[in-house]
């Protein structure tokens, strides 16, 4: 019987499968889920973690959102600010600088011309001090939150959960997820902290305590 190239390839695959190790055992995933804390405790825990990561935290009520964002941008001398196309326009109502709506047509390197960016957020984990962005219209593409040197991120207290399992449960797996734990930082060979290497040098978190 003539052996074809197809037979040879399939034979090698069968031989390789026969030599392959047994399937990995199932990993138990009995994570703690559904944990809750009162609003004040979640706020305090998230604030503590963010400050520990050297982020700036600005709690405010919903009706002071625009005022606080404008104060933060003025404090950092931001005159040109990028925003996702779906961001609530009222949030920049008290800001007197230039607002540039982002789009996929804008080359990522040109985002470096911005002094800062303002975005919303999807969910935040109080236990780890991590903010999740999922690319929704009010959060924008990943480059927008990584290239400018200042990121002002608005977090609603209603979206703050206790732990990672609770946060992941609120995310849509198909959406691009960016995790933020403080401003971008790393250490050089002498263990000197260097900020702004892989993202914004400054992270300012506006936490709306009644939203």
Coordinates of N, CA and C in Angstrom, one line a residue:
X1 N 0.8 -1.2 0.0 CA 0.0 0.0 0.0 C 0.9 1.2 0.0
X2 N 0.5 2.2 -0.8 CA 1.3 3.4 -0.9 C 1.0 4.3 0.2
X3 N 2.0 4.9 0.9 CA 1.9 5.8 2.0 C 2.0 7.2 1.4
X4 N 0.9 8.0 1.6 CA 0.9 9.4 1.2 C 1.5 10.3 2.2
X5 N 1.7 11.5 1.8 CA 2.2 12.5 2.7 C 1.2 12.8 3.8
X6 N -0.1 12.7 3.5 CA -1.1 12.9 4.5 C -1.1 11.8 5.5
X7 N -0.9 10.6 5.1 CA -0.8 9.5 6.1 C 0.4 9.7 7.0
X8 N 1.5 10.1 6.4 CA 2.7 10.4 7.2 C 2.5 11.4 8.3
X9 N 1.9 12.5 7.9 CA 1.6 13.6 8.8 C 0.6 13.1 9.9
X10 N -0.4 12.5 9.6 CA -1.4 12.0 10.6 C -0.8 11.0 11.5
X11 N 0.1 10.1 11.0 CA 0.8 9.2 11.8 C 1.7 9.8 12.8
X12 N 2.4 10.8 12.4 CA 3.2 11.6 13.4 C 2.4 12.2 14.5
X13 N 1.2 12.8 14.1 CA 0.4 13.4 15.1 C -0.1 12.4 16.1
X14 N -0.5 11.2 15.6 CA -1.0 10.1 16.5 C 0.1 9.7 17.4
X15 N 1.4 9.6 16.9 CA 2.5 9.2 17.8 C 2.8 10.3 18.8
X16 N 2.7 11.5 18.4 CA 2.9 12.6 19.4 C 1.9 12.6 20.5
X17 N 0.6 12.4 20.1 CA -0.5 12.4 21.1 C -0.3 11.2 22.1
X18 N 0.2 10.1 21.6 CA 0.4 8.9 22.4 C 1.5 9.2 23.5
X19 N 2.5 10.0 23.1 CA 3.6 10.3 24.0 C 3.3 11.5 24.9
X20 N 2.3 12.3 24.6 CA 2.0 13.5 25.3 C 1.6 13.1 26.8
X21 N 1.9 14.0 27.7 CA 1.5 13.7 29.1 C 0.0 13.7 29.2
X22 N -0.5 13.2 30.3 CA -1.9 13.1 30.6 C -2.5 14.5 30.8
X23 N -3.8 14.7 30.5 CA -4.3 16.1 30.7 C -4.2 16.6 32.1
X24 N -4.0 17.9 32.2 CA -3.8 18.5 33.5 C -5.0 18.3 34.4
X25 N -4.9 18.0 35.7 CA -6.0 17.8 36.5 C -6.8 19.1 36.6
X26 N -8.1 19.0 36.9 CA -8.9 20.2 37.0 C -8.5 21.0 38.2
X27 N -8.5 22.3 38.0 CA -8.1 23.2 39.1 C -9.3 23.7 39.9
X28 N -9.4 23.4 41.2 CA -10.6 23.9 41.9 C -10.6 25.4 41.9
X29 N -11.7 26.0 41.7 CA -11.8 27.4 41.7 C -12.9 27.9 42.7
X30 N -12.7 27.5 43.9 CA -13.7 27.8 44.9 C -13.3 29.2 45.6
X31 N -13.3 30.2 44.7 CA -13.0 31.5 45.2 C -14.1 32.1 46.1
X32 N -13.7 32.9 47.0 CA -14.6 33.7 47.8 C -15.3 34.7 46.9
X33 N -16.6 34.6 46.8 CA -17.3 35.6 45.9 C -18.5 36.2 46.7
X34 N -19.0 37.2 46.1 CA -20.2 37.9 46.7 C -20.0 38.6 48.0
X35 N -18.7 39.0 48.3 CA -18.4 39.7 49.5 C -18.9 41.2 49.4
X36 N -19.4 41.7 50.4 CA -19.8 43.1 50.5 C -19.3 43.8 51.7
X37 N -19.3 45.1 51.6 CA -18.9 46.0 52.7 C -19.8 47.3 52.6
X38 N -20.1 47.9 53.7 CA -20.8 49.2 53.6 C -20.1 50.2 52.8
X39 N -20.8 51.1 52.2 CA -20.2 52.1 51.3 C -19.0 52.8 51.9
X40 N -19.1 53.2 53.2 CA -18.0 54.0 53.8 C -16.8 53.1 53.9
X41 N -16.9 51.8 54.2 CA -15.8 51.0 54.3 C -15.1 50.7 53.0
X42 N -15.9 50.5 51.9 CA -15.4 50.3 50.6 C -14.6 51.5 50.1
X43 N -15.2 52.7 50.4 CA -14.5 54.0 50.0 C -13.2 54.1 50.8
X44 N -13.2 53.9 52.1 CA -12.0 54.0 52.9 C -10.9 53.0 52.4
X45 N -11.3 51.8 52.1 CA -10.3 50.8 51.7 C -9.7 51.1 50.3
X46 N -10.6 51.5 49.4 CA -10.1 51.9 48.0 C -9.2 53.1 48.1
X47 N -9.6 54.1 48.9 CA -8.8 55.3 49.0 C -7.4 55.0 49.6
X48 N -7.4 54.2 50.7 CA -6.1 53.8 51.3 C -5.2 53.1 50.3
X49 N -5.7 52.2 49.5 CA -4.9 51.5 48.5 C -4.4 52.4 47.4
X50 N -5.3 53.3 46.9 CA -4.9 54.2 45.9 C -3.8 55.2 46.4
X51 N -3.9 55.7 47.6 CA -2.9 56.6 48.2 C -1.6 55.8 48.4
X52 N -1.7 54.6 48.7 CA -0.5 53.8 48.9 C 0.3 53.6 47.6
X53 N -0.5 53.6 46.5 CA 0.1 53.5 45.2 C 0.6 54.8 44.6
X54 N 0.4 55.9 45.4 CA 0.8 57.2 45.1 C -0.1 57.9 44.0
X55 N -1.4 57.4 44.0 CA -2.4 58.1 43.2 C -2.9 59.3 44.0
X56 N -3.6 60.2 43.3 CA -4.2 61.4 44.0 C -5.7 61.0 44.1
X57 N -6.3 61.2 45.2 CA -7.7 60.8 45.4 C -8.6 62.1 45.7
X58 N -9.7 62.2 45.0 CA -10.5 63.4 45.2 C -12.0 63.0 45.3
X59 N -12.4 62.7 46.5 CA -13.9 62.3 46.7 C -14.7 63.5 46.5
X60 N -15.9 63.3 45.9 CA -16.8 64.4 45.7 C -18.2 63.9 45.5
X61 N -19.2 64.7 45.5 CA -20.6 64.3 45.2 C -20.8 64.5 43.7
X62 N -21.9 63.8 43.2 CA -22.1 63.8 41.8 C -22.3 65.3 41.2
X63 N -22.9 66.2 42.0 CA -23.1 67.5 41.5 C -21.9 68.4 41.4
X64 N -20.8 67.9 42.0 CA -19.5 68.6 42.0 C -18.5 68.0 41.0
X65 N -18.9 67.0 40.2 CA -18.0 66.3 39.3 C -17.2 67.3 38.4
X66 N -18.0 68.2 37.7 CA -17.3 69.1 36.8 C -16.3 70.1 37.5
X67 N -16.8 70.5 38.7 CA -16.0 71.5 39.5 C -14.7 70.8 39.9
X68 N -14.7 69.6 40.4 CA -13.6 68.9 40.9 C -12.6 68.5 39.8
X69 N -13.2 68.0 38.7 CA -12.3 67.7 37.5 C -11.6 68.9 37.0
X70 N -12.3 70.1 36.9 CA -11.6 71.3 36.5 C -10.5 71.7 37.5
X71 N -10.8 71.6 38.8 CA -9.7 71.9 39.8 C -8.5 71.0 39.6
X72 N -8.7 69.7 39.4 CA -7.6 68.8 39.2 C -6.8 69.2 38.0
X73 N -7.5 69.4 36.9 CA -6.8 69.8 35.6 C -6.0 71.1 35.8
X74 N -6.6 72.1 36.4 CA -5.9 73.3 36.7 C -4.7 73.1 37.6
X75 N -4.8 72.3 38.6 CA -3.7 72.0 39.5 C -2.5 71.5 38.8
X76 N -2.7 70.7 37.7 CA -1.6 70.1 37.0 C -1.3 70.8 35.7
X77 N -1.9 72.0 35.5 CA -1.5 72.9 34.4 C -1.9 72.3 33.1
X78 N -3.0 71.5 33.0 CA -3.4 70.8 31.8 C -4.3 71.8 31.0
X79 N -3.7 72.1 29.8 CA -4.5 73.0 28.9 C -5.1 72.3 27.7
X80 N -4.6 71.1 27.4 CA -5.1 70.3 26.3 C -5.5 69.0 26.8
X81 N -6.8 68.6 26.8 CA -7.2 67.4 27.5 C -8.0 66.5 26.5
X82 N -7.6 65.3 26.4 CA -8.3 64.3 25.6 C -9.5 63.6 26.3
X83 N -10.5 63.3 25.6 CA -11.7 62.6 26.3 C -12.2 61.6 25.3
X84 N -12.7 60.5 25.8 CA -13.4 59.5 25.0 C -14.6 60.1 24.3
X85 N -15.0 59.6 23.2 CA -16.1 60.2 22.4 C -17.4 60.1 23.2
X86 N -17.5 59.1 24.1 CA -18.8 58.9 24.8 C -18.8 59.5 26.2
X87 N -17.8 60.3 26.6 CA -17.7 60.8 28.0 C -18.8 61.9 28.1
X88 N -19.4 61.9 29.3 CA -20.5 62.9 29.6 C -19.9 64.3 29.4
X89 N -20.4 65.1 28.5 CA -19.8 66.4 28.3 C -19.9 67.4 29.5
X90 N -20.9 67.1 30.3 CA -21.1 68.0 31.5 C -19.9 67.9 32.4
X91 N -19.2 66.8 32.4 CA -18.0 66.6 33.3 C -16.9 67.6 33.0
X92 N -16.9 68.2 31.8 CA -15.9 69.2 31.5 C -16.5 70.6 31.4
X93 N -17.7 70.7 31.9 CA -18.4 72.0 31.8 C -17.7 73.1 32.5
X94 N -16.9 72.9 33.6 CA -16.2 73.9 34.3 C -14.8 74.1 33.9
X95 N -14.3 73.3 32.9 CA -12.9 73.4 32.5 C -12.8 74.4 31.4
X96 N -11.8 75.3 31.5 CA -11.7 76.4 30.5 C -10.6 76.1 29.5
X97 N -10.0 74.9 29.4 CA -9.0 74.6 28.5 C -9.6 74.0 27.2
X98 N -8.7 73.4 26.4 CA -9.1 72.8 25.1 C -9.4 71.3 25.4
X99 N -10.6 70.9 24.9 CA -11.0 69.5 25.0 C -11.0 68.9 23.6
X100 N -10.3 67.8 23.5 CA -10.2 67.1 22.2 C -10.8 65.7 22.3
X101 N -12.0 65.5 21.7 CA -12.6 64.2 21.7 C -11.7 63.2 20.9
X102 N -11.5 62.0 21.4 CA -10.6 61.0 20.7 C -11.4 60.2 19.7
X103 N -10.7 59.6 18.8 CA -11.3 58.7 17.8 C -10.2 57.7 17.3
X104 N -10.6 56.6 16.7 CA -9.6 55.6 16.2 C -8.8 56.2 15.1
X105 N -9.2 57.3 14.5 CA -8.5 57.8 13.3 C -7.3 58.7 13.8
X106 N -7.2 59.0 15.1 CA -6.1 59.8 15.6 C -4.9 58.9 15.9
X107 N -3.8 59.1 15.3 CA -2.6 58.2 15.6 C -2.2 58.3 17.0
X108 N -1.9 57.1 17.6 CA -1.6 57.0 19.0 C -0.4 58.0 19.4
X109 N 0.7 58.1 18.6 CA 1.8 59.0 19.0 C 1.3 60.4 19.2
X110 N 0.3 60.9 18.4 CA -0.1 62.3 18.6 C -0.8 62.5 19.9
X111 N -1.2 61.5 20.6 CA -1.8 61.7 21.9 C -0.8 62.2 22.9
X112 N 0.5 62.1 22.6 CA 1.5 62.7 23.4 C 1.4 64.2 23.5
X113 N 0.7 64.9 22.6 CA 0.5 66.3 22.6 C -0.5 66.8 23.7
X114 N -1.2 65.8 24.2 CA -2.2 66.2 25.2 C -1.5 66.3 26.6
X115 N -2.1 67.2 27.4 CA -1.6 67.4 28.8 C -2.2 66.4 29.7
X116 N -3.3 65.8 29.3 CA -4.0 64.8 30.2 C -5.2 64.2 29.5
X117 N -5.8 63.3 30.2 CA -7.0 62.7 29.7 C -8.0 62.5 30.8
X118 N -9.3 62.5 30.5 CA -10.3 62.3 31.5 C -11.2 61.1 31.0
X119 N -11.3 60.1 31.8 CA -12.2 59.0 31.5 C -13.1 58.6 32.6
X120 N -14.1 57.8 32.3 CA -14.8 57.1 33.3 C -14.2 55.8 33.6
X121 N -14.8 54.9 34.3 CA -14.3 53.5 34.6 C -15.4 52.5 34.7
X122 N -15.1 51.2 34.6 CA -16.1 50.2 34.6 C -16.4 49.7 36.0
X123 N -15.3 49.3 36.7 CA -15.5 48.8 38.0 C -14.1 48.9 38.8
X124 N -14.2 49.0 40.1 CA -12.9 49.1 40.9 C -12.9 48.1 42.0
X125 N -11.7 47.6 42.3 CA -11.6 46.6 43.4 C -10.9 47.3 44.6
X126 N -11.7 47.4 45.7 CA -11.2 48.1 46.9 C -10.0 47.4 47.5
X127 N -10.1 46.1 47.5 CA -9.1 45.3 48.2 C -7.7 45.4 47.6
X128 N -7.6 45.6 46.3 CA -6.3 45.7 45.6 C -6.1 47.2 45.1
X129 N -7.0 48.0 45.2 CA -6.9 49.4 44.7 C -6.8 49.5 43.2
X130 N -7.4 48.5 42.5 CA -7.3 48.4 41.1 C -8.6 49.0 40.4
X131 N -8.4 49.8 39.4 CA -9.5 50.3 38.6 C -9.5 49.6 37.2
X132 N -10.6 49.2 36.8 CA -10.8 48.5 35.5 C -11.4 49.4 34.5
X133 N -10.8 49.5 33.3 CA -11.4 50.1 32.2 C -11.7 49.0 31.1
X134 N -12.9 49.1 30.5 CA -13.3 48.1 29.6 C -13.5 48.6 28.1
X135 N -13.0 49.7 27.8 CA -13.1 50.2 26.4 C -14.5 50.7 26.1
X136 N -15.4 50.9 27.0 CA -16.7 51.5 26.8 C -16.6 52.9 26.2
X137 N -17.6 53.4 25.6 CA -17.5 54.7 25.0 C -17.1 55.8 25.9
X138 N -17.4 55.7 27.2 CA -16.9 56.8 28.1 C -15.5 56.5 28.7
X139 N -14.9 55.4 28.2 CA -13.5 55.1 28.7 C -12.5 55.1 27.6
X140 N -13.0 54.8 26.4 CA -12.1 55.0 25.2 C -11.1 53.8 25.0
X141 N -10.3 54.0 24.0 CA -9.3 53.0 23.7 C -8.2 53.0 24.7
X142 N -7.4 51.9 24.7 CA -6.4 51.8 25.7 C -5.3 52.9 25.5
X143 N -4.9 53.2 24.3 CA -3.9 54.2 24.1 C -4.2 55.6 24.7
X144 N -5.5 55.9 24.8 CA -5.9 57.2 25.3 C -5.5 57.3 26.8
X145 N -5.6 56.2 27.5 CA -5.4 56.3 29.0 C -3.9 55.9 29.3
X146 N -3.1 55.6 28.3 CA -1.7 55.3 28.5 C -0.7 56.3 28.0
X147 N -1.0 57.1 27.0 CA 0.0 58.0 26.4 C 0.1 59.3 27.1
X148 N -1.0 60.0 27.4 CA -0.9 61.3 28.1 C -0.3 61.1 29.5
X149 N 0.4 62.2 30.0 CA 1.1 62.1 31.3 C 0.2 62.1 32.5
X150 N -1.0 62.6 32.3 CA -2.0 62.7 33.4 C -3.3 62.0 33.1
X151 N -3.7 61.2 34.0 CA -5.0 60.5 33.8 C -5.9 60.8 34.9
X152 N -7.0 61.5 34.6 CA -8.1 61.8 35.6 C -9.2 60.8 35.4
X153 N -9.4 59.9 36.3 CA -10.3 58.8 36.2 C -11.4 58.9 37.2
X154 N -12.7 58.9 36.6 CA -13.8 59.1 37.5 C -14.4 57.7 37.9
X155 N -14.5 57.5 39.2 CA -15.0 56.3 39.7 C -16.3 56.5 40.5
X156 N -17.4 55.8 40.2 CA -18.6 55.9 40.9 C -18.5 54.9 42.1
X157 N -18.9 55.3 43.3 CA -18.8 54.4 44.4 C -19.7 53.1 44.2
X158 N -20.7 53.3 43.4 CA -21.6 52.1 43.2 C -20.9 51.0 42.4
X159 N -19.8 51.4 41.7 CA -19.1 50.4 40.9 C -17.9 49.8 41.6
X160 N -17.7 50.2 42.9 CA -16.6 49.7 43.7 C -17.0 48.5 44.4
X161 N -16.3 47.4 44.2 CA -16.6 46.1 44.9 C -15.4 45.8 45.8
X162 N -15.6 44.7 46.6 CA -14.6 44.4 47.6 C -13.4 43.7 47.0
X163 N -13.5 42.6 46.3 CA -12.4 41.9 45.8 C -12.3 41.6 44.3
X164 N -11.3 40.9 43.9 CA -11.1 40.7 42.5 C -12.2 39.8 41.9
X165 N -12.6 38.7 42.6 CA -13.7 37.9 42.0 C -15.0 38.7 41.7
X166 N -15.3 39.6 42.7 CA -16.5 40.4 42.5 C -16.3 41.4 41.3
X167 N -15.1 41.9 41.1 CA -14.8 42.8 40.0 C -14.9 42.1 38.7
X168 N -14.3 40.9 38.6 CA -14.3 40.2 37.4 C -15.7 39.8 37.0
X169 N -16.5 39.5 38.0 CA -17.9 39.1 37.7 C -18.7 40.2 37.0
X170 N -18.3 41.4 37.2 CA -19.0 42.6 36.6 C -18.5 42.9 35.2
X171 N -17.4 42.3 34.8 CA -16.8 42.6 33.5 C -17.3 41.7 32.4
X172 N -17.3 42.2 31.1 CA -17.7 41.5 30.0 C -16.4 40.9 29.4
X173 N -16.3 39.5 29.3 CA -15.0 38.9 28.9 C -14.6 39.4 27.5
X174 N -15.5 39.7 26.6 CA -15.2 40.0 25.3 C -14.6 41.4 25.1
X175 N -14.7 42.2 26.1 CA -14.3 43.6 26.0 C -12.8 43.7 26.4
X176 N -12.1 44.7 25.8 CA -10.7 44.8 26.2 C -10.6 45.5 27.5
X177 N -9.8 44.8 28.4 CA -9.8 45.3 29.8 C -8.4 45.8 30.2
X178 N -8.4 47.0 30.7 CA -7.1 47.6 31.2 C -7.2 47.8 32.7
X179 N -6.2 47.3 33.4 CA -6.2 47.3 34.9 C -5.2 48.4 35.3
X180 N -5.7 49.3 36.2 CA -4.8 50.4 36.7 C -4.7 50.4 38.2
X181 N -3.5 50.3 38.7 CA -3.2 50.3 40.1 C -2.2 51.4 40.3
X182 N -2.7 52.6 40.4 CA -1.8 53.8 40.6 C -1.1 54.2 39.3
X183 N -0.3 55.3 39.4 CA 0.4 55.8 38.2 C 1.4 54.7 37.7
X184 N 1.8 54.8 36.5 CA 2.7 53.9 35.9 C 4.1 54.1 36.6
X185 N 4.7 52.9 37.0 CA 6.0 53.0 37.8 C 6.7 51.7 37.6
X186 N 8.0 51.8 37.7 CA 8.9 50.7 37.7 C 10.2 51.1 38.4
X187 N 11.1 50.1 38.6 CA 12.3 50.4 39.3 C 13.5 50.1 38.3
X188 N 14.5 51.0 38.4 CA 15.7 50.7 37.6 C 16.6 49.7 38.3
X189 N 17.8 49.5 37.8 CA 18.7 48.4 38.3 C 19.1 48.7 39.7
X190 N 19.1 49.9 40.1 CA 19.4 50.3 41.5 C 18.2 50.4 42.4
X191 N 17.1 49.9 41.9 CA 15.8 49.9 42.7 C 15.3 51.3 43.0
X192 N 15.7 52.2 42.1 CA 15.1 53.6 42.2 C 13.8 53.6 41.5
X193 N 12.7 54.1 42.1 CA 11.4 54.2 41.5 C 11.4 55.2 40.4
X194 N 10.9 54.8 39.2 CA 10.8 55.6 38.0 C 9.3 55.6 37.6
X195 N 8.7 56.8 37.5 CA 7.3 56.9 37.2 C 7.1 57.3 35.7
X196 N 6.0 56.9 35.1 CA 5.7 57.4 33.8 C 6.4 56.6 32.7
X197 N 6.9 55.4 32.9 CA 7.6 54.7 31.9 C 6.6 54.0 31.0
X198 N 5.6 53.4 31.5 CA 4.6 52.6 30.7 C 3.3 53.2 30.7
X199 N 3.1 54.4 31.1 CA 1.8 55.0 31.2 C 1.9 56.4 31.9
X200 N 0.7 56.9 32.3 CA 0.7 58.2 33.0 C 1.6 58.3 34.2
X201 N 2.3 59.4 34.3 CA 3.1 59.7 35.5 C 2.2 60.0 36.7
X202 N 1.0 60.6 36.4 CA 0.1 61.0 37.5 C -1.3 60.4 37.3
X203 N -1.8 59.8 38.3 CA -3.2 59.3 38.3 C -4.0 60.0 39.3
X204 N -5.0 60.7 38.9 CA -6.0 61.4 39.8 C -7.3 60.7 39.7
X205 N -7.8 60.2 40.9 CA -9.1 59.5 40.9 C -10.1 60.3 41.5
X206 N -11.2 60.6 40.8 CA -12.3 61.4 41.3 C -13.4 60.4 41.7
X207 N -13.6 60.2 43.0 CA -14.6 59.2 43.4 C -15.9 59.9 43.8
X208 N -16.9 59.6 43.0 CA -18.2 60.2 43.3 C -19.0 59.3 44.3
X209 N -19.1 59.9 45.5 CA -19.5 59.1 46.6 C -21.0 58.8 46.6
X210 N -21.8 59.6 45.8 CA -23.2 59.4 45.8 C -23.7 58.8 44.4
X211 N -22.8 58.2 43.7 CA -23.1 57.7 42.3 C -22.8 56.3 42.2

